[in-house]
Coordinates of C-alpha atoms in Angstrom, one line a residue:
Chain Q
X1 CA -311.5 -86.7 -9.9
X2 CA -310.3 -84.0 -7.6
X3 CA -311.7 -81.8 -4.9
X4 CA -311.1 -78.2 -3.9
X5 CA -308.4 -77.6 -1.2
X6 CA -309.8 -78.8 2.1
X7 CA -312.4 -80.9 0.4
X8 CA -315.4 -78.6 1.1
X9 CA -318.8 -80.2 0.8
X10 CA -322.4 -79.4 1.6
X11 CA -323.0 -80.5 5.2
X12 CA -325.3 -83.3 6.1
X13 CA -328.0 -80.9 7.3
X14 CA -328.0 -79.0 4.0
X15 CA -328.5 -81.7 1.3
X16 CA -331.9 -80.6 0.1
X17 CA -330.8 -77.6 -1.8
X18 CA -332.7 -74.8 -3.6
X19 CA -331.6 -72.9 -6.6
X20 CA -332.7 -69.6 -8.1
X21 CA -331.9 -67.4 -11.1
X22 CA -330.7 -63.8 -11.1
X23 CA -332.3 -63.3 -14.5
X24 CA -335.8 -63.6 -16.0
X25 CA -335.4 -66.8 -17.9
X26 CA -337.8 -68.8 -20.0
X27 CA -339.2 -72.1 -18.8
X28 CA -337.1 -73.8 -21.5
X29 CA -333.9 -72.4 -20.1
X30 CA -334.9 -73.3 -16.6
X31 CA -335.6 -76.8 -17.7
X32 CA -332.0 -77.1 -19.0
X33 CA -330.8 -76.4 -15.4
X34 CA -333.4 -78.8 -14.0
X35 CA -332.0 -81.6 -16.2
X36 CA -328.5 -80.7 -15.3
X37 CA -329.2 -80.9 -11.6
X38 CA -331.0 -84.3 -12.1
X39 CA -327.7 -85.7 -13.4
X40 CA -326.2 -85.2 -9.9
X41 CA -329.2 -86.0 -7.8
X42 CA -329.5 -89.3 -9.6
X43 CA -326.3 -90.6 -8.2
X44 CA -326.3 -88.9 -4.7
X45 CA -328.7 -88.3 -1.9
X46 CA -328.7 -84.6 -2.8
X47 CA -332.0 -83.0 -4.0
X48 CA -332.4 -79.7 -5.9
X49 CA -335.5 -77.6 -6.0
X50 CA -336.1 -74.4 -7.9
X51 CA -337.2 -71.4 -6.0
X52 CA -338.4 -67.9 -7.0
X53 CA -336.3 -66.3 -4.3
X54 CA -332.8 -65.7 -5.8
X55 CA -331.7 -64.1 -2.5
X56 CA -332.7 -67.0 -0.3
X57 CA -331.6 -69.8 -2.7
X58 CA -328.7 -72.1 -1.7
X59 CA -327.5 -72.0 -5.3
X60 CA -327.6 -68.7 -7.2
X61 CA -327.4 -68.9 -11.0
X62 CA -326.8 -65.9 -13.1
X63 CA -325.6 -64.8 -16.6
X64 CA -323.1 -61.9 -16.6
X65 CA -320.7 -60.2 -19.0
X66 CA -317.3 -58.8 -18.5
X67 CA -316.3 -57.7 -15.0
X68 CA -319.3 -58.7 -12.8
X69 CA -317.8 -58.1 -9.4
X70 CA -316.3 -61.4 -8.3
X71 CA -312.8 -60.8 -9.5
X72 CA -313.2 -63.2 -12.4
X73 CA -314.3 -61.2 -15.4
X74 CA -315.7 -62.9 -18.4
X75 CA -314.0 -62.5 -21.8
X76 CA -316.7 -62.4 -24.5
X77 CA -317.5 -65.1 -27.0
X78 CA -315.8 -68.4 -26.2
X79 CA -312.7 -68.4 -24.0
X80 CA -314.0 -68.7 -20.5
X81 CA -317.6 -70.0 -20.6
X82 CA -318.6 -70.1 -16.9
X83 CA -317.3 -70.5 -13.4
X84 CA -318.7 -71.7 -10.1
X85 CA -317.7 -71.6 -6.5
X86 CA -316.9 -74.4 -4.0
X87 CA -319.4 -75.4 -1.3
X88 CA -321.1 -73.8 0.4
X89 CA -320.8 -70.6 -1.6
X90 CA -323.4 -71.6 -4.1
X91 CA -322.7 -69.1 -6.9
X92 CA -322.8 -70.3 -10.5
X93 CA -322.0 -67.6 -13.1
X94 CA -322.2 -68.0 -16.9
X95 CA -320.8 -65.7 -19.6
X96 CA -323.8 -63.9 -21.0
X97 CA -321.8 -63.1 -24.2
X98 CA -321.9 -66.8 -25.3
X99 CA -324.2 -68.1 -27.9
X100 CA -326.0 -70.5 -25.7
X101 CA -328.0 -73.3 -27.3
X102 CA -330.8 -74.6 -25.1
X103 CA -332.5 -77.0 -27.4
X104 CA -331.8 -79.0 -30.5
X105 CA -328.6 -80.6 -31.7
X106 CA -325.8 -78.2 -31.0
X107 CA -323.5 -80.2 -33.3
X108 CA -325.4 -79.2 -36.3
X109 CA -325.5 -75.5 -35.5
X110 CA -324.5 -73.2 -38.3
X111 CA -322.9 -71.0 -35.7
X112 CA -319.3 -72.1 -34.9
X113 CA -319.4 -70.4 -31.5
X114 CA -322.6 -72.2 -30.4
X115 CA -322.2 -73.6 -26.9
X116 CA -324.5 -76.2 -25.3
X117 CA -325.9 -74.8 -22.1
X118 CA -326.8 -78.0 -20.5
X119 CA -323.2 -79.4 -20.9
X120 CA -321.7 -76.4 -19.2
X121 CA -324.4 -76.4 -16.5
X122 CA -323.7 -80.0 -15.5
X123 CA -320.0 -79.2 -15.3
X124 CA -320.4 -76.1 -13.1
X125 CA -322.9 -77.9 -10.8
X126 CA -320.1 -80.4 -10.2
X127 CA -318.0 -77.5 -8.8
X128 CA -320.9 -76.2 -6.7
X129 CA -321.0 -79.6 -5.1
X130 CA -317.2 -79.8 -4.4
X131 CA -315.6 -81.4 -7.4
X132 CA -312.5 -79.9 -9.0
X133 CA -311.3 -80.6 -12.5
X134 CA -310.5 -84.0 -13.8
X135 CA -307.8 -85.2 -16.3
X136 CA -310.2 -87.9 -17.5
X137 CA -311.4 -86.6 -20.9
X138 CA -314.6 -88.7 -20.5
X139 CA -315.5 -86.9 -17.3
X140 CA -317.9 -84.0 -17.1
X141 CA -315.4 -82.3 -14.9
X142 CA -312.7 -82.2 -17.7
X143 CA -312.0 -78.5 -18.0
X144 CA -312.5 -77.9 -21.7
X145 CA -315.4 -78.3 -24.1
X146 CA -315.4 -77.5 -27.7
X147 CA -318.1 -75.3 -29.2
X148 CA -320.9 -77.2 -30.9
X149 CA -320.3 -80.2 -28.6
X150 CA -322.8 -81.8 -26.2
X151 CA -321.6 -83.7 -23.2
X152 CA -324.1 -84.1 -20.4
X153 CA -323.7 -87.6 -19.0
X154 CA -321.6 -88.2 -15.9
X155 CA -318.6 -90.4 -16.4
X156 CA -317.6 -93.0 -13.9
X157 CA -314.9 -90.7 -12.7
X158 CA -317.5 -88.0 -11.9
X159 CA -319.7 -90.6 -10.1
X160 CA -316.9 -91.9 -8.0
X161 CA -315.9 -88.4 -7.0
X162 CA -319.3 -87.1 -6.0
X163 CA -320.1 -90.3 -4.2
X164 CA -316.9 -90.0 -2.2
X165 CA -318.3 -86.7 -0.9
X166 CA -321.9 -87.6 -0.4
X167 CA -322.5 -91.3 -0.8
X168 CA -324.8 -92.9 -3.3
X169 CA -328.4 -92.3 -4.1
X170 CA -330.3 -95.4 -2.7
X171 CA -331.9 -95.8 -6.1
X172 CA -328.7 -95.5 -8.1
X173 CA -328.2 -98.7 -10.0
X174 CA -324.5 -98.2 -10.5
X175 CA -324.5 -97.7 -14.3
X176 CA -323.2 -94.6 -16.2
X177 CA -323.4 -94.0 -19.8
X178 CA -319.7 -93.9 -20.3
X179 CA -316.9 -96.4 -19.8
X180 CA -317.3 -98.2 -16.5
X181 CA -314.6 -98.3 -13.8
X182 CA -313.9 -101.9 -14.5
X183 CA -313.5 -101.3 -18.3
X184 CA -311.2 -98.3 -17.7
X185 CA -309.0 -100.1 -15.2
X186 CA -308.7 -103.0 -17.5
X187 CA -307.7 -100.9 -20.4
X188 CA -305.0 -99.0 -18.5
X189 CA -303.7 -101.7 -16.3
X190 CA -305.6 -100.5 -13.2
X191 CA -303.0 -97.8 -12.5
X192 CA -305.3 -94.8 -12.4
X193 CA -307.7 -94.0 -9.6
Chain J
X1 CA -328.0 -64.9 -26.1
X2 CA -330.2 -67.9 -26.0
X3 CA -331.1 -70.0 -29.0
X4 CA -334.1 -72.1 -28.1
X5 CA -334.3 -73.5 -31.6
X6 CA -331.2 -74.7 -33.4
X7 CA -332.7 -73.7 -36.7
X8 CA -332.9 -70.1 -35.5
X9 CA -329.1 -69.7 -35.4
X10 CA -327.8 -67.1 -37.8
X11 CA -325.2 -68.5 -40.3
X12 CA -322.3 -66.3 -39.3
X13 CA -318.7 -67.2 -40.3
X14 CA -317.4 -67.4 -36.8
X15 CA -318.4 -65.4 -33.7
X16 CA -321.2 -62.9 -34.0
X17 CA -318.9 -60.0 -34.4
X18 CA -316.5 -61.7 -36.8
X19 CA -313.6 -61.7 -34.4
X20 CA -311.5 -64.6 -33.2
X21 CA -312.0 -66.3 -29.8
X22 CA -309.9 -64.8 -27.0
X23 CA -307.1 -67.3 -27.1
X24 CA -306.9 -68.0 -30.8
X25 CA -303.9 -65.7 -31.1
X26 CA -301.9 -68.2 -29.1
X27 CA -301.6 -70.4 -32.2
X28 CA -298.9 -68.0 -33.5
X29 CA -296.6 -69.4 -30.8
X30 CA -296.4 -72.8 -32.4
X31 CA -293.0 -74.3 -32.1
X32 CA -291.9 -71.7 -29.5
X33 CA -289.6 -73.1 -26.8
X34 CA -287.5 -72.2 -23.8
X35 CA -285.0 -69.3 -24.4
X36 CA -287.0 -67.7 -27.2
X37 CA -288.8 -64.3 -27.0
X38 CA -292.1 -63.7 -28.8
X39 CA -294.4 -60.7 -28.8
X40 CA -297.5 -61.5 -26.8
X41 CA -296.1 -64.4 -24.9
X42 CA -296.9 -62.4 -21.7
X43 CA -300.6 -63.0 -22.5
X44 CA -300.0 -66.8 -22.5
X45 CA -298.4 -66.4 -19.1
X46 CA -301.5 -64.6 -17.9
X47 CA -303.5 -67.5 -19.2
X48 CA -301.4 -70.0 -17.2
X49 CA -301.6 -67.7 -14.2
X50 CA -305.4 -67.5 -14.4
X51 CA -305.7 -71.3 -14.3
X52 CA -303.3 -71.8 -11.5
X53 CA -300.2 -73.0 -13.4
X54 CA -298.1 -69.9 -12.6
X55 CA -298.2 -68.7 -9.0
X56 CA -297.1 -65.4 -7.5
X57 CA -297.7 -63.4 -10.7
X58 CA -295.6 -60.3 -11.2
X59 CA -297.3 -57.0 -12.0
X60 CA -296.2 -57.5 -15.7
X61 CA -295.3 -60.7 -17.4
X62 CA -292.4 -60.6 -19.9
X63 CA -292.5 -62.0 -23.4
X64 CA -289.7 -64.4 -22.6
X65 CA -290.1 -68.1 -22.8
X66 CA -288.5 -68.6 -19.4
X67 CA -288.2 -71.5 -17.0
X68 CA -291.4 -70.6 -15.2
X69 CA -293.4 -70.8 -18.5
X70 CA -291.8 -74.1 -19.3
X71 CA -292.6 -75.5 -15.9
X72 CA -296.2 -74.4 -16.2
X73 CA -296.4 -75.9 -19.7
X74 CA -295.2 -79.3 -18.5
X75 CA -297.7 -79.4 -15.7
X76 CA -300.5 -78.4 -18.1
X77 CA -299.4 -81.1 -20.6
X78 CA -299.4 -83.7 -17.8
X79 CA -302.9 -82.6 -16.6
X80 CA -304.4 -82.8 -20.1
X81 CA -302.7 -86.1 -21.0
X82 CA -300.5 -84.5 -23.7
X83 CA -296.9 -85.4 -24.5
X84 CA -294.9 -83.6 -21.8
X85 CA -292.5 -81.7 -24.1
X86 CA -292.3 -78.3 -22.3
X87 CA -292.7 -76.7 -25.7
X88 CA -295.6 -75.1 -27.5
X89 CA -296.3 -77.9 -29.9
X90 CA -299.4 -78.0 -32.0
X91 CA -301.2 -80.6 -29.8
X92 CA -300.8 -78.4 -26.7
X93 CA -301.9 -75.2 -28.5
X94 CA -305.0 -76.9 -29.9
X95 CA -305.9 -77.7 -26.3
X96 CA -305.1 -74.3 -24.9
X97 CA -307.3 -72.4 -27.3
X98 CA -310.4 -74.5 -26.6
X99 CA -313.3 -72.9 -24.6
X100 CA -313.2 -73.9 -21.0
X101 CA -314.4 -73.5 -17.5
X102 CA -313.1 -70.4 -15.7
X103 CA -312.2 -72.3 -12.6
X104 CA -308.5 -72.9 -12.1
X105 CA -307.0 -76.3 -12.5
X106 CA -304.7 -75.7 -9.6
X107 CA -306.1 -73.8 -6.7
X108 CA -303.9 -72.0 -4.2
X109 CA -300.9 -73.9 -5.4
X110 CA -302.5 -77.2 -4.5
X111 CA -302.0 -79.3 -7.5
X112 CA -304.9 -81.3 -8.9
X113 CA -305.7 -83.4 -11.9
X114 CA -302.9 -85.7 -13.1
X115 CA -300.0 -83.6 -11.8
X116 CA -301.2 -83.7 -8.2
X117 CA -301.5 -87.5 -7.9
X118 CA -298.7 -89.0 -5.9
X119 CA -297.4 -92.5 -6.3
X120 CA -298.7 -93.5 -2.8
X121 CA -302.2 -92.2 -3.7
X122 CA -302.2 -94.4 -6.9
X123 CA -301.1 -97.4 -4.9
X124 CA -303.7 -97.0 -2.2
X125 CA -306.5 -96.6 -4.6
X126 CA -305.3 -99.4 -6.7
X127 CA -305.3 -101.9 -3.9
X128 CA -308.7 -100.7 -2.7
X129 CA -310.3 -101.2 -6.1
X130 CA -308.6 -104.5 -6.7
X131 CA -309.9 -105.9 -3.4
X132 CA -313.3 -104.5 -4.1

């Protein structure tokens, strides 16, 4: 796991965060983001609550196409899928040109450019909270994801990284759905962090 | 475009307008190595600049496979656990053309991912986790 330069994080007095949407989205799409936030709140003391006020929200989520004013234009179908800013900026932008799948098994999609929204949302929330990209291919914070791929569970690398920043959720039982730290260190001689 | 139901997806051959993804054209550089010149290589340099692998971008990149591109390529290969060849081999190109997050892998010249981990960092963490 890595952090942004200077290791920015949400301060202790701002750990109950709100999020809002720039667009009129269906409840089904909003539910995708709710599930994505739950992945991170399950392992940290952070909480995430939806709000109707986009302006006042700590985390501002929007779908944009092309040049949308932040100096990082989107490039149409596939290529760059989304980006997010480091704490405490709170902006999460997704490429509105993508073919976002919000339900069903994206792996069986007849559309080769179909992208699983929840997978990308979990990754981008990691950036919002302070994580950079990881070289661990099992980690959510690995930079690439193929189309028609679903990857929504935090890896042990993600959990170690985010808990370094915020500590653990008191209810977290220490298990992740991917390879455990012990297993990984056994397999590679314990060299990697 | 949202697809709430997977069965609602139209059976198109590729993207909805039939064009290739933005970086698919890079596959034509397969086998390209230092010292060569290929049309469009400047776009690959822009890609590496966008994701932090080439700093201090000039106003126009050249189509030359120069030392700067080779260096960027080596760091990229290290970050993505690829064989560090400094060449545009098939394995590397297959990774480059994948859809990805727009955030840079290297921010403000501060290396991250595999390429930024020093030996001392490894050692410290290793002892820590062993003790634990």
